[in-house]
């Protein structure tokens, strides 16, 4: 699904030099690389504050810890996402309120959010799934009307650009009160281990979250609140600083591969290629097809037997997972997610795909379809 080895070969001199420098100066924790990455990300994203942390799940947890919520307060998020988005809500003893998604973009459905709002609702977490922004103008308007916080889960969409109705452009993760991201190796901006970051334009929230990532400390050894230990280490920051310089080029490579796939299947009625919303660029963390009426697992097995690592993201809606209490949810409320979980298949997507590989992948899928459908 990803080719991080070839990618590393191409940036090896830069990465090796930067990481060697960390080893030689031994400033492993909160060294200058972390501070420099922070500043460079703030300028890349055009956001006032970036707070590096240990991973994307922590980023979400710290965001929710900063919002002075009460137990049982309700947090609305998408049923079609990676479990981390919902997990942190439960861990903090808030109530995860799952809602259905839009059939075209796979992002949280506005009507479904609207229906789910109660007097206990405090937060909406839109997930910019697979690399394209949710409809943030509409979500922000709804949040304003009901006095809710918005935390954008941007783990899959760093570098994606949202265009507001007034024409202004915003980096994914910088529109809501807080944005969070992950630097897990396979993410669009990935390090060589775990990493994450939090974004905000709010000075007060930034100050609170900087304290939470460091045990809730304000002044040295004075603890103002409960915190955690969530740091990005300097070696990862050194890698990320190099990869950030290449991010636009990486995004372009993903978009080129996606365009190849979409073009190949543009006249194939069996396959629905990704829909790109008018208000967002798509940075293709995943390239996900909808193919109705096939056995996805048979398709995946066929592809894998031909050395194409296709994946099913996600095979089960969160509301059906044991950990989240399926009895708390109405299966029929999730018609779109239920259907997506039986029809999606993601093709290999990374920065190193060449035309020969892309052609082979498309032909392999096509030959499966010819025998299956
Ligand atoms: C990867 C991911 C996360 C979690 O990031 P980690 O760095 O693995 O903790 C959260 N939300 C979404 C949507 C993700 O894809």
CSV table of C-alpha atoms and ligand atoms in Angstrom, one decimal:
chain,number,residue,atom,x,y,z
A,1,UNK,CA,0.0,0.0,0.0
A,2,UNK,CA,2.9,2.4,0.6
A,3,UNK,CA,6.5,2.4,-0.5
A,4,UNK,CA,8.5,4.3,2.2
A,5,UNK,CA,11.7,2.6,1.2
A,6,UNK,CA,11.9,4.1,-2.2
A,7,UNK,CA,10.8,7.4,-0.8
A,8,UNK,CA,13.6,7.3,1.8
A,9,UNK,CA,16.3,6.5,-0.8
A,10,UNK,CA,15.4,9.7,-2.6
A,11,UNK,CA,15.8,12.0,0.5
A,12,UNK,CA,18.4,9.9,2.3
A,13,UNK,CA,21.2,12.5,2.3
A,14,UNK,CA,19.0,15.2,3.7
A,15,UNK,CA,17.3,13.0,6.3
A,16,UNK,CA,20.6,11.4,7.4
A,17,UNK,CA,22.3,14.7,7.8
A,18,UNK,CA,19.4,16.1,9.9
A,19,UNK,CA,19.0,13.0,12.1
A,20,UNK,CA,22.8,12.7,12.6
A,21,UNK,CA,22.9,16.2,13.8
A,22,UNK,CA,20.4,15.2,16.5
A,23,UNK,CA,22.5,12.3,17.5
A,24,UNK,CA,25.6,14.4,17.7
A,25,UNK,CA,24.1,17.2,19.8
A,26,UNK,CA,22.1,14.7,21.9
A,27,UNK,CA,19.1,17.1,22.3
A,28,UNK,CA,16.6,14.3,22.0
A,29,UNK,CA,13.7,15.8,23.8
A,30,UNK,CA,12.3,19.2,22.9
A,31,UNK,CA,15.5,20.0,21.0
A,32,UNK,CA,15.7,22.8,18.4
A,33,UNK,CA,14.4,20.5,15.7
A,34,UNK,CA,11.0,20.3,17.4
A,35,UNK,CA,10.8,24.1,17.7
A,36,UNK,CA,11.9,24.6,14.1
A,37,UNK,CA,9.3,22.1,12.9
A,38,UNK,CA,6.7,23.9,14.9
A,39,UNK,CA,7.5,27.2,13.3
A,40,UNK,CA,7.7,25.7,9.8
A,41,UNK,CA,4.4,24.0,10.2
A,42,UNK,CA,2.8,27.2,11.5
A,43,UNK,CA,3.9,29.0,8.4
A,44,UNK,CA,3.0,26.1,6.0
A,45,UNK,CA,-0.5,25.8,7.4
A,46,UNK,CA,-0.9,29.6,8.1
A,47,UNK,CA,-2.0,28.9,11.6
A,48,UNK,CA,-1.0,30.7,14.8
A,49,UNK,CA,-0.1,27.8,17.0
A,50,UNK,CA,1.2,24.3,16.3
A,51,UNK,CA,1.8,22.0,19.3
A,52,UNK,CA,3.8,18.9,18.5
A,53,UNK,CA,2.8,15.7,20.4
A,54,UNK,CA,3.4,12.0,20.5
A,55,UNK,CA,0.8,10.8,18.0
A,56,UNK,CA,-2.5,11.6,16.4
A,57,UNK,CA,-4.6,9.8,19.0
A,58,UNK,CA,-3.0,11.9,21.8
A,59,UNK,CA,-3.6,15.0,19.7
A,60,UNK,CA,-7.3,14.3,19.7
A,61,UNK,CA,-7.3,13.4,23.4
A,62,UNK,CA,-5.4,16.6,24.4
A,63,UNK,CA,-7.8,18.7,22.2
A,64,UNK,CA,-10.8,17.3,24.1
A,65,UNK,CA,-9.1,17.7,27.5
A,66,UNK,CA,-8.6,21.4,26.7
A,67,UNK,CA,-12.3,22.1,26.2
A,68,UNK,CA,-13.5,22.0,29.8
A,69,UNK,CA,-16.2,19.5,29.1
A,70,UNK,CA,-18.2,17.5,31.8
A,71,UNK,CA,-18.6,13.8,31.9
A,72,UNK,CA,-21.5,12.6,29.7
A,73,UNK,CA,-21.2,15.7,27.5
A,74,UNK,CA,-21.9,14.6,23.9
A,75,UNK,CA,-19.4,14.6,21.1
A,76,UNK,CA,-20.7,14.1,17.6
A,77,UNK,CA,-18.5,12.4,15.1
A,78,UNK,CA,-18.5,10.1,12.1
A,79,UNK,CA,-19.4,6.4,12.2
A,80,UNK,CA,-17.1,5.8,9.2
A,81,UNK,CA,-13.6,6.6,10.6
A,82,UNK,CA,-10.5,5.1,12.2
A,83,UNK,CA,-11.4,4.0,15.8
A,84,UNK,CA,-9.0,6.6,17.4
A,85,UNK,CA,-11.4,9.4,16.7
A,86,UNK,CA,-14.1,7.8,18.8
A,87,UNK,CA,-11.8,6.0,21.3
A,88,UNK,CA,-10.6,9.2,23.0
A,89,UNK,CA,-14.2,10.4,23.5
A,90,UNK,CA,-15.0,7.3,25.5
A,91,UNK,CA,-11.7,7.3,27.4
A,92,UNK,CA,-12.4,10.7,28.7
A,93,UNK,CA,-15.9,9.6,29.7
A,94,UNK,CA,-17.7,11.8,27.3
A,95,UNK,CA,-20.5,10.3,25.2
A,96,UNK,CA,-19.6,9.5,21.6
A,97,UNK,CA,-22.6,10.3,19.4
A,98,UNK,CA,-22.0,8.6,16.0
A,99,UNK,CA,-23.6,9.8,12.9
A,100,UNK,CA,-23.8,8.7,9.3
A,101,UNK,CA,-21.7,10.1,6.4
A,102,UNK,CA,-22.2,11.5,2.9
A,103,UNK,CA,-22.4,8.9,0.2
A,104,UNK,CA,-20.2,10.8,-2.2
A,105,UNK,CA,-17.4,12.2,0.0
A,106,UNK,CA,-17.5,9.7,2.9
A,107,UNK,CA,-17.3,12.7,5.2
A,108,UNK,CA,-19.7,13.4,8.1
A,109,UNK,CA,-23.3,14.2,7.0
A,110,UNK,CA,-24.6,17.7,7.8
A,111,UNK,CA,-28.2,16.5,8.1
A,112,UNK,CA,-27.1,13.7,10.4
A,113,UNK,CA,-25.2,16.1,12.7
A,114,UNK,CA,-28.2,18.4,12.8
A,115,UNK,CA,-30.5,15.6,13.9
A,116,UNK,CA,-28.1,14.4,16.6
A,117,UNK,CA,-27.7,17.7,18.4
A,118,UNK,CA,-29.1,17.8,21.9
A,119,UNK,CA,-28.7,20.2,24.8
A,120,UNK,CA,-25.7,18.1,26.0
A,121,UNK,CA,-23.9,18.3,22.7
A,122,UNK,CA,-20.6,20.2,23.1
A,123,UNK,CA,-18.3,19.2,20.3
A,124,UNK,CA,-18.4,18.2,16.6
A,125,UNK,CA,-15.4,16.2,15.3
A,126,UNK,CA,-15.4,16.2,11.5
A,127,UNK,CA,-12.9,13.7,10.1
A,128,UNK,CA,-11.4,14.8,6.8
A,129,UNK,CA,-11.5,11.3,5.6
A,130,UNK,CA,-9.1,9.8,3.0
A,131,UNK,CA,-7.6,13.3,2.3
A,132,UNK,CA,-10.5,15.6,1.6
A,133,UNK,CA,-12.1,18.2,3.8
A,134,UNK,CA,-15.6,17.9,5.2
A,135,UNK,CA,-17.9,20.8,4.4
A,136,UNK,CA,-16.5,23.1,7.0
A,137,UNK,CA,-18.5,26.3,6.2
A,138,UNK,CA,-21.7,24.4,6.9
A,139,UNK,CA,-20.3,22.7,10.0
A,140,UNK,CA,-18.9,25.9,11.4
A,141,UNK,CA,-22.3,27.6,10.8
A,142,UNK,CA,-24.1,24.8,12.7
A,143,UNK,CA,-21.5,24.9,15.5
A,144,UNK,CA,-22.0,28.7,15.9
A,145,UNK,CA,-25.8,28.4,16.0
A,146,UNK,CA,-25.6,25.8,18.7
A,147,UNK,CA,-22.5,27.1,20.5
A,148,UNK,CA,-20.4,24.0,19.9
A,149,UNK,CA,-16.7,23.4,19.6
A,150,UNK,CA,-15.3,22.0,16.4
A,151,UNK,CA,-12.2,19.7,16.5
A,152,UNK,CA,-11.0,18.7,13.0
A,153,UNK,CA,-9.4,15.3,12.8
A,154,UNK,CA,-6.9,16.0,10.0
A,155,UNK,CA,-4.8,12.8,10.4
A,156,UNK,CA,-5.5,11.9,6.8
A,157,UNK,CA,-5.7,15.3,5.2
A,158,UNK,CA,-2.6,17.4,5.9
A,159,UNK,CA,-2.0,19.7,3.0
A,160,UNK,CA,-5.6,19.6,1.8
A,161,UNK,CA,-7.1,23.1,1.2
A,162,UNK,CA,-10.6,24.1,1.9
A,163,UNK,CA,-12.2,27.0,0.0
A,164,UNK,CA,-14.9,28.9,1.9
A,165,UNK,CA,-17.9,30.4,0.2
A,166,UNK,CA,-16.2,33.9,0.5
A,167,UNK,CA,-13.3,32.5,-1.6
A,168,UNK,CA,-10.8,32.4,1.3
A,169,UNK,CA,-8.6,29.4,1.4
A,170,UNK,CA,-7.7,27.5,4.6
A,171,UNK,CA,-5.5,24.5,5.3
A,172,UNK,CA,-7.3,21.5,6.6
A,173,UNK,CA,-7.3,21.6,10.4
A,174,UNK,CA,-7.1,25.3,10.8
A,175,UNK,CA,-10.8,26.2,10.5
A,176,UNK,CA,-12.3,24.8,13.7
A,177,UNK,CA,-11.3,25.7,17.2
A,178,UNK,CA,-8.7,23.0,17.1
A,179,UNK,CA,-7.2,20.7,14.4
A,180,UNK,CA,-5.3,17.5,15.1
A,181,UNK,CA,-3.0,15.4,12.9
A,182,UNK,CA,-0.8,12.3,12.9
A,183,UNK,CA,2.7,11.7,11.6
A,184,UNK,CA,2.3,7.9,11.6
A,185,UNK,CA,4.7,6.7,8.8
A,186,UNK,CA,2.0,5.9,6.2
A,187,UNK,CA,0.2,9.3,6.7
A,188,UNK,CA,0.7,11.9,4.0
A,189,UNK,CA,3.3,13.6,6.2
A,190,UNK,CA,4.8,10.7,8.0
A,191,UNK,CA,7.8,10.3,10.3
A,192,UNK,CA,9.9,7.2,11.0
A,193,UNK,CA,8.0,6.3,14.2
A,194,UNK,CA,5.1,7.9,16.0
A,195,UNK,CA,4.3,11.6,16.0
A,196,UNK,CA,1.4,14.0,15.9
A,197,UNK,CA,0.5,17.7,16.2
A,198,UNK,CA,-2.3,20.0,17.3
A,199,UNK,CA,-3.2,23.3,15.5
A,200,UNK,CA,-5.2,26.3,16.8
A,201,UNK,CA,-5.5,30.0,16.2
A,202,UNK,CA,-6.8,30.5,19.8
A,203,UNK,CA,-4.1,31.8,22.1
A,204,UNK,CA,-5.9,30.6,25.3
A,205,UNK,CA,-6.4,27.0,24.0
A,206,UNK,CA,-2.8,26.9,22.7
A,207,UNK,CA,-1.5,27.8,26.2
A,208,UNK,CA,-3.8,25.2,27.8
A,209,UNK,CA,-2.8,22.4,25.4
A,210,UNK,CA,1.0,23.2,25.6
A,211,UNK,CA,0.6,22.7,29.4
A,212,UNK,CA,-1.5,19.5,29.0
A,213,UNK,CA,1.2,17.8,26.7
A,214,UNK,CA,3.7,18.5,29.5
A,215,UNK,CA,1.9,17.0,32.6
A,216,UNK,CA,-0.3,20.1,33.0
A,217,UNK,CA,2.7,22.2,34.0
A,218,UNK,CA,2.6,26.0,33.8
A,219,UNK,CA,5.6,27.4,35.6
A,220,UNK,CA,8.4,24.8,36.0
A,221,UNK,CA,7.2,22.2,38.6
A,222,UNK,CA,3.9,24.0,39.2
A,223,UNK,CA,1.0,21.9,37.9
A,224,UNK,CA,-2.1,23.8,36.9
A,225,UNK,CA,-4.2,20.9,35.6
A,226,UNK,CA,-4.1,17.2,34.9
A,227,UNK,CA,-1.9,16.6,31.9
A,228,UNK,CA,-0.2,13.8,30.1
A,229,UNK,CA,3.3,13.1,28.7
A,230,UNK,CA,3.0,13.5,25.0
A,231,UNK,CA,6.1,14.7,23.1
A,232,UNK,CA,7.3,14.5,19.6
A,233,UNK,CA,11.0,13.5,19.8
A,234,UNK,CA,13.7,15.5,18.1
A,235,UNK,CA,14.7,12.6,15.8
A,236,UNK,CA,11.2,12.5,14.3
A,237,UNK,CA,11.1,16.3,14.1
A,238,UNK,CA,14.3,16.1,12.1
A,239,UNK,CA,12.8,13.7,9.7
A,240,UNK,CA,9.5,15.7,9.4
A,241,UNK,CA,11.3,18.9,8.7
A,242,UNK,CA,12.8,17.3,5.6
A,243,UNK,CA,9.6,15.7,4.5
A,244,UNK,CA,7.6,18.9,5.0
A,245,UNK,CA,9.8,20.5,2.3
A,246,UNK,CA,8.7,17.7,0.0
A,247,UNK,CA,5.0,17.6,1.0
A,248,UNK,CA,3.6,19.6,-1.9
A,249,UNK,CA,5.5,17.4,-4.4
A,250,UNK,CA,4.3,14.2,-2.5
A,251,UNK,CA,0.7,15.5,-2.7
A,252,UNK,CA,1.1,16.1,-6.4
A,253,UNK,CA,2.4,12.6,-6.9
A,254,UNK,CA,-0.6,11.2,-5.0
A,255,UNK,CA,-3.0,13.3,-7.1
A,256,UNK,CA,-1.4,12.2,-10.3
A,257,UNK,CA,-1.8,8.5,-9.3
A,258,UNK,CA,-5.4,9.1,-8.3
A,259,UNK,CA,-6.1,10.8,-11.7
A,260,UNK,CA,-4.6,7.8,-13.5
A,261,UNK,CA,-6.9,5.4,-11.6
A,262,UNK,CA,-10.0,7.6,-12.0
A,263,UNK,CA,-9.3,8.0,-15.7
A,264,UNK,CA,-8.8,4.3,-16.2
A,265,UNK,CA,-12.2,3.5,-14.6
A,266,UNK,CA,-14.0,6.5,-15.9
A,267,UNK,CA,-16.1,4.5,-18.3
A,268,UNK,CA,-16.5,1.4,-16.2
A,269,UNK,CA,-20.1,1.4,-14.8
A,270,UNK,CA,-19.2,-1.2,-12.2
A,271,UNK,CA,-16.9,1.1,-10.4
A,272,UNK,CA,-17.5,4.4,-8.6
A,273,UNK,CA,-14.4,6.5,-8.5
A,274,UNK,CA,-13.8,9.1,-5.7
A,275,UNK,CA,-15.9,12.2,-5.9
A,276,UNK,CA,-14.0,15.4,-5.3
A,277,UNK,CA,-16.0,18.1,-3.6
A,278,UNK,CA,-16.1,21.6,-5.0
A,279,UNK,CA,-14.9,23.1,-1.8
A,280,UNK,CA,-11.8,21.0,-1.1
A,281,UNK,CA,-8.7,19.7,-2.7
A,282,UNK,CA,-8.1,16.0,-2.2
A,283,UNK,CA,-4.7,14.9,-1.1
A,284,UNK,CA,-5.5,11.2,-1.4
A,285,UNK,CA,-4.4,9.6,1.8
A,286,UNK,CA,-6.4,6.7,0.4
A,287,UNK,CA,-7.7,6.1,-3.1
A,288,UNK,CA,-11.0,4.4,-2.4
A,289,UNK,CA,-13.4,2.9,-4.9
A,290,UNK,CA,-17.0,1.9,-4.4
A,291,UNK,CA,-17.8,-1.4,-6.1
A,292,UNK,CA,-21.3,-2.5,-5.4
A,293,UNK,CA,-22.4,-6.1,-5.5
A,294,UNK,CA,-18.9,-7.8,-5.2
A,295,UNK,CA,-17.4,-9.8,-2.4
A,296,UNK,CA,-14.7,-7.3,-1.3
A,297,UNK,CA,-12.7,-9.9,0.4
A,298,UNK,CA,-12.6,-12.0,-2.7
A,299,UNK,CA,-11.5,-8.9,-4.6
A,300,UNK,CA,-8.8,-8.2,-2.0
A,301,UNK,CA,-7.6,-11.9,-2.1
A,302,UNK,CA,-7.5,-11.8,-5.9
A,303,UNK,CA,-5.5,-8.6,-5.9
A,304,UNK,CA,-3.1,-9.9,-3.2
A,305,UNK,CA,-2.6,-13.1,-5.2
A,306,UNK,CA,-1.5,-10.9,-8.0
A,307,UNK,CA,0.8,-9.0,-5.7
A,308,UNK,CA,-1.4,-5.9,-5.4
A,309,UNK,CA,-2.0,-5.0,-1.8
A,310,UNK,CA,-5.6,-3.7,-1.9
A,311,UNK,CA,-7.2,-2.9,1.5
A,312,UNK,CA,-10.6,-2.4,2.9
A,313,UNK,CA,-11.0,0.8,4.9
A,314,UNK,CA,-13.1,0.4,6.9
A,315,UNK,CA,-14.7,-3.1,7.0
A,316,UNK,CA,-16.9,-2.4,10.0
A,317,UNK,CA,-18.8,0.7,11.1
A,318,UNK,CA,-17.7,2.0,14.5
A,319,UNK,CA,-21.3,1.6,15.8
A,320,UNK,CA,-21.2,-2.2,15.3
A,321,UNK,CA,-17.9,-2.6,17.2
A,322,UNK,CA,-18.0,-4.3,20.6
A,323,UNK,CA,-16.0,-1.6,22.3
A,324,UNK,CA,-18.6,1.1,21.5
A,325,UNK,CA,-21.7,-0.8,22.5
A,326,UNK,CA,-23.7,-1.7,19.4
A,327,UNK,CA,-26.8,-1.7,21.6
A,328,UNK,CA,-26.5,2.1,22.0
A,329,UNK,CA,-27.1,2.6,18.3
A,330,UNK,CA,-29.8,2.1,15.8
A,331,UNK,CA,-28.3,0.1,12.9
A,332,UNK,CA,-30.7,1.7,10.4
A,333,UNK,CA,-29.4,5.2,11.3
A,334,UNK,CA,-26.2,4.4,9.4
A,335,UNK,CA,-27.5,3.4,6.0
A,336,UNK,CA,-24.6,5.0,4.1
A,337,UNK,CA,-21.8,3.7,6.4
A,338,UNK,CA,-23.4,0.2,6.4
A,339,UNK,CA,-23.3,0.2,2.6
A,340,UNK,CA,-19.8,1.7,2.3
A,341,UNK,CA,-18.4,-1.0,4.6
A,342,UNK,CA,-19.5,-3.7,2.1
A,343,UNK,CA,-18.5,-1.9,-1.0
A,344,UNK,CA,-15.3,0.1,-0.6
A,345,UNK,CA,-11.8,-1.0,-1.6
A,346,UNK,CA,-8.7,1.1,-1.5
A,347,UNK,CA,-5.9,0.7,-4.1
A,348,UNK,CA,-2.2,1.2,-3.4
A,349,UNK,CA,-1.6,5.0,-2.9
A,350,UNK,CA,1.8,6.6,-2.2
A,351,UNK,CA,4.3,8.9,-3.7
A,352,UNK,CA,6.3,6.4,-5.7
A,353,UNK,CA,3.8,4.8,-8.0
A,354,UNK,CA,4.8,4.8,-11.7
A,355,UNK,CA,2.7,4.3,-14.8
A,356,UNK,CA,3.7,0.7,-15.2
A,357,UNK,CA,2.6,-0.2,-11.7
A,358,UNK,CA,-0.6,1.9,-12.0
A,359,UNK,CA,-1.5,0.1,-15.2
A,360,UNK,CA,-0.9,-3.3,-13.7
A,361,UNK,CA,-3.0,-2.5,-10.7
A,362,UNK,CA,-5.9,-1.3,-12.8
A,363,UNK,CA,-5.7,-4.3,-15.2
A,364,UNK,CA,-5.6,-6.7,-12.2
A,365,UNK,CA,-8.8,-5.1,-10.7
A,366,UNK,CA,-10.4,-5.1,-14.2
A,367,UNK,CA,-9.7,-8.8,-14.7
A,368,UNK,CA,-11.2,-9.6,-11.2
A,369,UNK,CA,-14.3,-7.6,-12.2
A,370,UNK,CA,-14.6,-9.4,-15.5
A,371,UNK,CA,-14.7,-12.8,-13.9
A,372,UNK,CA,-16.8,-11.7,-10.8
A,373,UNK,CA,-19.4,-9.4,-12.2
B,1,LIG,C1,-4.2,7.6,11.9
B,1,LIG,C2,-5.4,8.3,12.4
B,1,LIG,C3,-5.5,8.7,13.8
B,1,LIG,C4,-4.5,8.3,14.8
B,1,LIG,O1,-3.2,8.7,14.6
B,1,LIG,P1,-2.0,7.9,15.4
B,1,LIG,O2,-0.9,8.8,15.1
B,1,LIG,O3,-1.9,6.5,14.8
B,1,LIG,O4,-2.4,7.9,16.8
B,1,LIG,C5,-6.7,9.4,14.1
B,1,LIG,N1,-7.7,9.6,13.3
B,1,LIG,C6,-7.6,9.2,12.0
B,1,LIG,C7,-8.8,9.5,11.1
B,1,LIG,C8,-6.5,8.5,11.5
B,1,LIG,O5,-6.5,8.1,10.2
